Amino acid sequence: MEEEKYITFKKFNDKESAIELSNLLSNNGIENKLEDLNGFFDPSFAINEINNDFRIKIIGNDFVRANKILQDVSEESIPLINDDYYLYTFTDEELIEVIYKHDEWNHLDFTLAKKLLKERGKEINEVEIEKLRTLRLNELAQPEAKQTMGILFGYIFAFLGGIIGIFIGRFIATHKKTLPNGEKVFAYCATDRNHGNRIVLIGIIFIIFWLTVRFLNFN
């Protein structure tokens, strides 16, 4: 199966958690790949401050089924949670935020938040959850903030003839982010992507220029 069909499903800072999820998915018939990106050069270094070390990748069509597996596991784990679990101290508004921003929380917290709201007489039914999920997907699909510094560094490296400039430009122009449902959308706005394409073009031109200058100086 072609590598490009695999999409990042979950990211981890520790390998043990990544391996645990990989085994769970494999045991339930979902093909996956565990990528160790520790020490991997990321051309987005001028754009992103956080570099995730371990990623579990699956086929885009398996996102719904994989999430269902994690949801089932979390429901089975609810009876094992101690009363001092931090979610018990959350207000109703905070629990609703857990449900709305489900992508920022694990499945156990999502499931427990629903349970606690129901016990407090503030149950959110599946129709309402689906509406919240749609709103959240629309929010996450919006382009990231303008990449002023990344673009600036890209132009600088491009004019210097550095291949790093080309990497930065290509990243800005083509990088996509994966939504919780597996859909991929461009991470940056059209204006920034246009800058990225220009940076790539300038980088190529100036690499040729500086190589020509060096060649002539040697002759």
PDB file of C-alpha atoms in Angstrom:
ATOM      1  CA  MET A   1       0.000   0.000   0.000  1.00  0.00           C
ATOM      2  CA  GLU A   2       1.451   3.350  -0.985  1.00  0.00           C
ATOM      3  CA  GLU A   3       3.003   5.409   1.808  1.00  0.00           C
ATOM      4  CA  GLU A   4       1.066   8.547   0.887  1.00  0.00           C
ATOM      5  CA  LYS A   5      -2.216   6.817   1.794  1.00  0.00           C
ATOM      6  CA  TYR A   6      -1.189   6.738   5.450  1.00  0.00           C
ATOM      7  CA  ILE A   7      -2.251   9.782   7.473  1.00  0.00           C
ATOM      8  CA  THR A   8      -1.202  10.770  10.984  1.00  0.00           C
ATOM      9  CA  PHE A   9      -3.888   9.574  13.399  1.00  0.00           C
ATOM     10  CA  LYS A  10      -2.263  10.281  16.767  1.00  0.00           C
ATOM     11  CA  LYS A  11       0.949  11.923  17.979  1.00  0.00           C
ATOM     12  CA  PHE A  12       2.888  11.020  21.116  1.00  0.00           C
ATOM     13  CA  ASN A  13       5.868  12.275  23.070  1.00  0.00           C
ATOM     14  CA  ASP A  14       6.699   8.805  24.374  1.00  0.00           C
ATOM     15  CA  LYS A  15       7.258   5.651  22.384  1.00  0.00           C
ATOM     16  CA  GLU A  16       5.493   3.326  24.827  1.00  0.00           C
ATOM     17  CA  SER A  17       2.119   5.043  24.314  1.00  0.00           C
ATOM     18  CA  ALA A  18       2.590   4.961  20.566  1.00  0.00           C
ATOM     19  CA  ILE A  19       3.406   1.247  20.612  1.00  0.00           C
ATOM     20  CA  GLU A  20       0.378   0.558  22.808  1.00  0.00           C
ATOM     21  CA  LEU A  21      -1.952   2.257  20.332  1.00  0.00           C
ATOM     22  CA  SER A  22      -0.275   0.582  17.377  1.00  0.00           C
ATOM     23  CA  ASN A  23      -0.816  -2.852  18.936  1.00  0.00           C
ATOM     24  CA  LEU A  24      -4.444  -2.041  19.772  1.00  0.00           C
ATOM     25  CA  LEU A  25      -5.170  -1.012  16.192  1.00  0.00           C
ATOM     26  CA  SER A  26      -3.352  -4.024  14.764  1.00  0.00           C
ATOM     27  CA  ASN A  27      -5.273  -6.396  17.038  1.00  0.00           C
ATOM     28  CA  ASN A  28      -8.503  -4.903  15.680  1.00  0.00           C
ATOM     29  CA  GLY A  29      -7.515  -5.317  12.058  1.00  0.00           C
ATOM     30  CA  ILE A  30      -6.440  -1.736  11.299  1.00  0.00           C
ATOM     31  CA  GLU A  31      -3.185  -1.424   9.401  1.00  0.00           C
ATOM     32  CA  ASN A  32      -0.915   1.231  10.848  1.00  0.00           C
ATOM     33  CA  LYS A  33       2.625   2.559  10.839  1.00  0.00           C
ATOM     34  CA  LEU A  34       4.616   3.870  13.768  1.00  0.00           C
ATOM     35  CA  GLU A  35       6.985   6.662  12.759  1.00  0.00           C
ATOM     36  CA  ASP A  36       9.855   7.723  15.001  1.00  0.00           C
ATOM     37  CA  LEU A  37      10.654  11.326  14.079  1.00  0.00           C
ATOM     38  CA  ASN A  38      13.102  11.919  16.905  1.00  0.00           C
ATOM     39  CA  GLY A  39      15.977  13.913  15.437  1.00  0.00           C
ATOM     40  CA  PHE A  40      14.264  14.188  12.047  1.00  0.00           C
ATOM     41  CA  PHE A  41      15.000  17.477  10.263  1.00  0.00           C
ATOM     42  CA  ASP A  42      11.779  19.406   9.894  1.00  0.00           C
ATOM     43  CA  PRO A  43      11.817  22.267   7.354  1.00  0.00           C
ATOM     44  CA  SER A  44       9.018  23.846   9.332  1.00  0.00           C
ATOM     45  CA  PHE A  45      11.404  24.680  12.183  1.00  0.00           C
ATOM     46  CA  ALA A  46      10.887  28.372  11.493  1.00  0.00           C
ATOM     47  CA  ILE A  47       7.117  27.930  11.681  1.00  0.00           C
ATOM     48  CA  ASN A  48       6.334  25.338  14.349  1.00  0.00           C
ATOM     49  CA  GLU A  49       7.710  25.363  17.865  1.00  0.00           C
ATOM     50  CA  ILE A  50       6.713  21.810  18.751  1.00  0.00           C
ATOM     51  CA  ASN A  51       8.133  18.734  17.078  1.00  0.00           C
ATOM     52  CA  ASN A  52       6.233  15.520  17.858  1.00  0.00           C
ATOM     53  CA  ASP A  53       8.551  12.542  18.110  1.00  0.00           C
ATOM     54  CA  PHE A  54       6.230   9.585  17.476  1.00  0.00           C
ATOM     55  CA  ARG A  55       3.259   9.323  15.118  1.00  0.00           C
ATOM     56  CA  ILE A  56       0.754   6.569  14.416  1.00  0.00           C
ATOM     57  CA  LYS A  57      -0.410   6.643  10.814  1.00  0.00           C
ATOM     58  CA  ILE A  58      -3.399   4.829   9.360  1.00  0.00           C
ATOM     59  CA  ILE A  59      -5.417   4.835   6.144  1.00  0.00           C
ATOM     60  CA  GLY A  60      -7.750   7.832   5.933  1.00  0.00           C
ATOM     61  CA  ASN A  61     -10.802   5.599   5.495  1.00  0.00           C
ATOM     62  CA  ASP A  62     -10.021   3.882   8.815  1.00  0.00           C
ATOM     63  CA  PHE A  63     -10.277   7.031  10.967  1.00  0.00           C
ATOM     64  CA  VAL A  64     -13.912   6.498  11.921  1.00  0.00           C
ATOM     65  CA  ARG A  65     -13.358   2.839  12.813  1.00  0.00           C
ATOM     66  CA  ALA A  66     -10.176   3.611  14.775  1.00  0.00           C
ATOM     67  CA  ASN A  67     -11.941   6.317  16.765  1.00  0.00           C
ATOM     68  CA  LYS A  68     -14.791   3.891  17.488  1.00  0.00           C
ATOM     69  CA  ILE A  69     -12.292   1.358  18.851  1.00  0.00           C
ATOM     70  CA  LEU A  70     -10.759   3.951  21.162  1.00  0.00           C
ATOM     71  CA  GLN A  71     -14.232   5.062  22.226  1.00  0.00           C
ATOM     72  CA  ASP A  72     -15.215   1.486  23.114  1.00  0.00           C
ATOM     73  CA  VAL A  73     -12.013   1.016  25.118  1.00  0.00           C
ATOM     74  CA  SER A  74     -12.628   4.251  27.016  1.00  0.00           C
ATOM     75  CA  GLU A  75     -16.188   3.211  27.909  1.00  0.00           C
ATOM     76  CA  GLU A  76     -14.878  -0.067  29.311  1.00  0.00           C
ATOM     77  CA  SER A  77     -12.354   1.886  31.396  1.00  0.00           C
ATOM     78  CA  ILE A  78     -14.860   4.279  33.004  1.00  0.00           C
ATOM     79  CA  PRO A  79     -15.659   1.976  35.990  1.00  0.00           C
ATOM     80  CA  LEU A  80     -11.935   1.803  36.790  1.00  0.00           C
ATOM     81  CA  ILE A  81     -11.527   5.567  37.242  1.00  0.00           C
ATOM     82  CA  ASN A  82     -10.906   6.778  40.789  1.00  0.00           C
ATOM     83  CA  ASP A  83     -13.061   9.497  42.336  1.00  0.00           C
ATOM     84  CA  ASP A  84     -10.052  11.820  42.548  1.00  0.00           C
ATOM     85  CA  TYR A  85      -9.667  11.911  38.751  1.00  0.00           C
ATOM     86  CA  TYR A  86      -9.169  15.547  37.742  1.00  0.00           C
ATOM     87  CA  LEU A  87     -12.255  15.727  35.501  1.00  0.00           C
ATOM     88  CA  TYR A  88     -14.482  15.394  38.561  1.00  0.00           C
ATOM     89  CA  THR A  89     -13.449  18.912  39.576  1.00  0.00           C
ATOM     90  CA  PHE A  90     -14.465  20.438  36.223  1.00  0.00           C
ATOM     91  CA  THR A  91     -17.435  22.780  35.967  1.00  0.00           C
ATOM     92  CA  ASP A  92     -20.260  22.060  33.525  1.00  0.00           C
ATOM     93  CA  GLU A  93     -18.827  24.632  31.112  1.00  0.00           C
ATOM     94  CA  GLU A  94     -15.399  23.020  31.263  1.00  0.00           C
ATOM     95  CA  LEU A  95     -16.873  19.570  30.619  1.00  0.00           C
ATOM     96  CA  ILE A  96     -18.775  20.905  27.609  1.00  0.00           C
ATOM     97  CA  GLU A  97     -15.500  22.333  26.302  1.00  0.00           C
ATOM     98  CA  VAL A  98     -13.919  18.877  26.628  1.00  0.00           C
ATOM     99  CA  ILE A  99     -16.670  17.524  24.389  1.00  0.00           C
ATOM    100  CA  TYR A 100     -16.409  20.407  21.923  1.00  0.00           C
ATOM    101  CA  LYS A 101     -12.617  20.255  21.696  1.00  0.00           C
ATOM    102  CA  HIS A 102     -12.580  16.472  21.668  1.00  0.00           C
ATOM    103  CA  ASP A 103      -9.471  16.466  19.473  1.00  0.00           C
ATOM    104  CA  GLU A 104      -7.441  18.005  22.329  1.00  0.00           C
ATOM    105  CA  TRP A 105      -8.472  15.352  24.845  1.00  0.00           C
ATOM    106  CA  ASN A 106      -8.188  11.591  24.974  1.00  0.00           C
ATOM    107  CA  HIS A 107     -11.215   9.368  24.428  1.00  0.00           C
ATOM    108  CA  LEU A 108     -11.447   8.507  28.119  1.00  0.00           C
ATOM    109  CA  ASP A 109     -11.842  12.174  29.080  1.00  0.00           C
ATOM    110  CA  PHE A 110     -14.409  12.693  26.325  1.00  0.00           C
ATOM    111  CA  THR A 111     -16.476   9.731  27.510  1.00  0.00           C
ATOM    112  CA  LEU A 112     -16.223  10.679  31.184  1.00  0.00           C
ATOM    113  CA  ALA A 113     -17.226  14.283  30.410  1.00  0.00           C
ATOM    114  CA  LYS A 114     -20.427  13.018  28.783  1.00  0.00           C
ATOM    115  CA  LYS A 115     -21.121  10.753  31.769  1.00  0.00           C
ATOM    116  CA  LEU A 116     -20.594  13.522  34.331  1.00  0.00           C
ATOM    117  CA  LEU A 117     -22.815  15.967  32.450  1.00  0.00           C
ATOM    118  CA  LYS A 118     -25.567  13.341  32.315  1.00  0.00           C
ATOM    119  CA  GLU A 119     -25.275  12.728  36.046  1.00  0.00           C
ATOM    120  CA  ARG A 120     -25.560  16.475  36.644  1.00  0.00           C
ATOM    121  CA  GLY A 121     -28.722  16.728  34.550  1.00  0.00           C
ATOM    122  CA  LYS A 122     -26.914  18.479  31.679  1.00  0.00           C
ATOM    123  CA  GLU A 123     -26.814  15.583  29.231  1.00  0.00           C
ATOM    124  CA  ILE A 124     -25.685  16.321  25.686  1.00  0.00           C
ATOM    125  CA  ASN A 125     -27.315  13.891  23.267  1.00  0.00           C
ATOM    126  CA  GLU A 126     -25.690  12.459  20.149  1.00  0.00           C
ATOM    127  CA  VAL A 127     -27.407  14.953  17.826  1.00  0.00           C
ATOM    128  CA  GLU A 128     -25.968  17.860  19.804  1.00  0.00           C
ATOM    129  CA  ILE A 129     -22.559  16.192  19.938  1.00  0.00           C
ATOM    130  CA  GLU A 130     -22.601  15.806  16.161  1.00  0.00           C
ATOM    131  CA  LYS A 131     -23.421  19.510  15.775  1.00  0.00           C
ATOM    132  CA  LEU A 132     -20.527  20.401  18.084  1.00  0.00           C
ATOM    133  CA  ARG A 133     -18.246  18.082  16.154  1.00  0.00           C
ATOM    134  CA  THR A 134     -19.176  19.766  12.861  1.00  0.00           C
ATOM    135  CA  LEU A 135     -18.541  23.212  14.331  1.00  0.00           C
ATOM    136  CA  ARG A 136     -15.173  22.062  15.623  1.00  0.00           C
ATOM    137  CA  LEU A 137     -14.171  20.593  12.268  1.00  0.00           C
ATOM    138  CA  ASN A 138     -15.040  23.871  10.554  1.00  0.00           C
ATOM    139  CA  GLU A 139     -12.946  25.726  13.121  1.00  0.00           C
ATOM    140  CA  LEU A 140      -9.955  23.407  12.721  1.00  0.00           C
ATOM    141  CA  ALA A 141     -10.196  23.639   8.928  1.00  0.00           C
ATOM    142  CA  GLN A 142      -9.442  27.363   9.046  1.00  0.00           C
ATOM    143  CA  PRO A 143      -5.899  28.329   7.920  1.00  0.00           C
ATOM    144  CA  GLU A 144      -3.249  28.906  10.546  1.00  0.00           C
ATOM    145  CA  ALA A 145      -2.187  32.447  11.466  1.00  0.00           C
ATOM    146  CA  LYS A 146      -0.100  34.278   8.876  1.00  0.00           C
ATOM    147  CA  GLN A 147       3.410  32.862   8.761  1.00  0.00           C
ATOM    148  CA  THR A 148       5.272  36.181   8.739  1.00  0.00           C
ATOM    149  CA  MET A 149       8.491  34.948  10.345  1.00  0.00           C
ATOM    150  CA  GLY A 150       8.537  31.694   8.407  1.00  0.00           C
ATOM    151  CA  ILE A 151       8.071  33.548   5.132  1.00  0.00           C
ATOM    152  CA  LEU A 152      10.779  36.061   6.074  1.00  0.00           C
ATOM    153  CA  PHE A 153      13.279  33.306   6.865  1.00  0.00           C
ATOM    154  CA  GLY A 154      12.285  31.540   3.660  1.00  0.00           C
ATOM    155  CA  TYR A 155      13.033  34.579   1.512  1.00  0.00           C
ATOM    156  CA  ILE A 156      16.347  35.198   3.308  1.00  0.00           C
ATOM    157  CA  PHE A 157      17.574  31.640   2.785  1.00  0.00           C
ATOM    158  CA  ALA A 158      16.257  31.630  -0.787  1.00  0.00           C
ATOM    159  CA  PHE A 159      18.209  34.780  -1.758  1.00  0.00           C
ATOM    160  CA  LEU A 160      21.298  33.332  -0.102  1.00  0.00           C
ATOM    161  CA  GLY A 161      20.961  30.338  -2.353  1.00  0.00           C
ATOM    162  CA  GLY A 162      20.359  27.951   0.507  1.00  0.00           C
ATOM    163  CA  ILE A 163      18.343  24.819  -0.081  1.00  0.00           C
ATOM    164  CA  ILE A 164      16.745  25.423   3.331  1.00  0.00           C
ATOM    165  CA  GLY A 165      14.827  28.291   1.752  1.00  0.00           C
ATOM    166  CA  ILE A 166      13.363  25.917  -0.811  1.00  0.00           C
ATOM    167  CA  PHE A 167      12.338  23.488   1.929  1.00  0.00           C
ATOM    168  CA  ILE A 168      10.602  26.258   3.886  1.00  0.00           C
ATOM    169  CA  GLY A 169       8.857  27.591   0.785  1.00  0.00           C
ATOM    170  CA  ARG A 170       7.663  24.169  -0.295  1.00  0.00           C
ATOM    171  CA  PHE A 171       6.400  23.430   3.227  1.00  0.00           C
ATOM    172  CA  ILE A 172       4.373  26.641   3.350  1.00  0.00           C
ATOM    173  CA  ALA A 173       3.003  26.064  -0.147  1.00  0.00           C
ATOM    174  CA  THR A 174       2.013  22.422   0.201  1.00  0.00           C
ATOM    175  CA  HIS A 175       1.669  21.495   3.878  1.00  0.00           C
ATOM    176  CA  LYS A 176      -1.716  20.102   4.885  1.00  0.00           C
ATOM    177  CA  LYS A 177      -3.146  19.342   8.303  1.00  0.00           C
ATOM    178  CA  THR A 178      -5.280  16.358   9.140  1.00  0.00           C
ATOM    179  CA  LEU A 179      -8.671  16.948  10.732  1.00  0.00           C
ATOM    180  CA  PRO A 180     -10.025  14.531  13.369  1.00  0.00           C
ATOM    181  CA  ASN A 181     -12.179  12.853  10.698  1.00  0.00           C
ATOM    182  CA  GLY A 182      -9.148  12.119   8.493  1.00  0.00           C
ATOM    183  CA  GLU A 183      -9.775  14.901   5.971  1.00  0.00           C
ATOM    184  CA  LYS A 184      -6.684  16.843   4.891  1.00  0.00           C
ATOM    185  CA  VAL A 185      -6.792  20.601   4.243  1.00  0.00           C
ATOM    186  CA  PHE A 186      -4.149  23.203   3.456  1.00  0.00           C
ATOM    187  CA  ALA A 187      -2.631  24.490   6.684  1.00  0.00           C
ATOM    188  CA  TYR A 188      -1.912  27.992   5.422  1.00  0.00           C
ATOM    189  CA  CYS A 189      -3.924  30.639   3.600  1.00  0.00           C
ATOM    190  CA  ALA A 190      -3.689  31.191  -0.154  1.00  0.00           C
ATOM    191  CA  THR A 191      -1.560  34.333   0.297  1.00  0.00           C
ATOM    192  CA  ASP A 192       1.032  32.479   2.375  1.00  0.00           C
ATOM    193  CA  ARG A 193       1.024  29.557  -0.065  1.00  0.00           C
ATOM    194  CA  ASN A 194       1.716  31.985  -2.919  1.00  0.00           C
ATOM    195  CA  HIS A 195       4.679  33.326  -0.949  1.00  0.00           C
ATOM    196  CA  GLY A 196       5.837  29.748  -0.487  1.00  0.00           C
ATOM    197  CA  ASN A 197       5.789  29.112  -4.227  1.00  0.00           C
ATOM    198  CA  ARG A 198       7.738  32.344  -4.855  1.00  0.00           C
ATOM    199  CA  ILE A 199      10.312  31.346  -2.237  1.00  0.00           C
ATOM    200  CA  VAL A 200      10.824  28.005  -3.990  1.00  0.00           C
ATOM    201  CA  LEU A 201      11.255  29.720  -7.360  1.00  0.00           C
ATOM    202  CA  ILE A 202      13.658  32.340  -5.969  1.00  0.00           C
ATOM    203  CA  GLY A 203      15.609  29.649  -4.162  1.00  0.00           C
ATOM    204  CA  ILE A 204      16.096  27.649  -7.344  1.00  0.00           C
ATOM    205  CA  ILE A 205      17.120  30.752  -9.318  1.00  0.00           C
ATOM    206  CA  PHE A 206      19.663  31.862  -6.736  1.00  0.00           C
ATOM    207  CA  ILE A 207      21.122  28.387  -6.295  1.00  0.00           C
ATOM    208  CA  ILE A 208      21.808  28.386 -10.028  1.00  0.00           C
ATOM    209  CA  PHE A 209      23.123  31.972  -9.796  1.00  0.00           C
ATOM    210  CA  TRP A 210      25.557  31.278  -6.966  1.00  0.00           C
ATOM    211  CA  LEU A 211      26.757  28.032  -8.554  1.00  0.00           C
ATOM    212  CA  THR A 212      27.410  29.952 -11.777  1.00  0.00           C
ATOM    213  CA  VAL A 213      29.344  32.634  -9.879  1.00  0.00           C
ATOM    214  CA  ARG A 214      31.497  30.008  -8.185  1.00  0.00           C
ATOM    215  CA  PHE A 215      32.109  28.219 -11.474  1.00  0.00           C
ATOM    216  CA  LEU A 216      33.228  31.454 -13.169  1.00  0.00           C
ATOM    217  CA  ASN A 217      35.492  32.341 -10.256  1.00  0.00           C
ATOM    218  CA  PHE A 218      37.250  29.011 -10.589  1.00  0.00           C
ATOM    219  CA  ASN A 219      37.937  29.610 -14.286  1.00  0.00           C
TER     220      ASN A 219
END
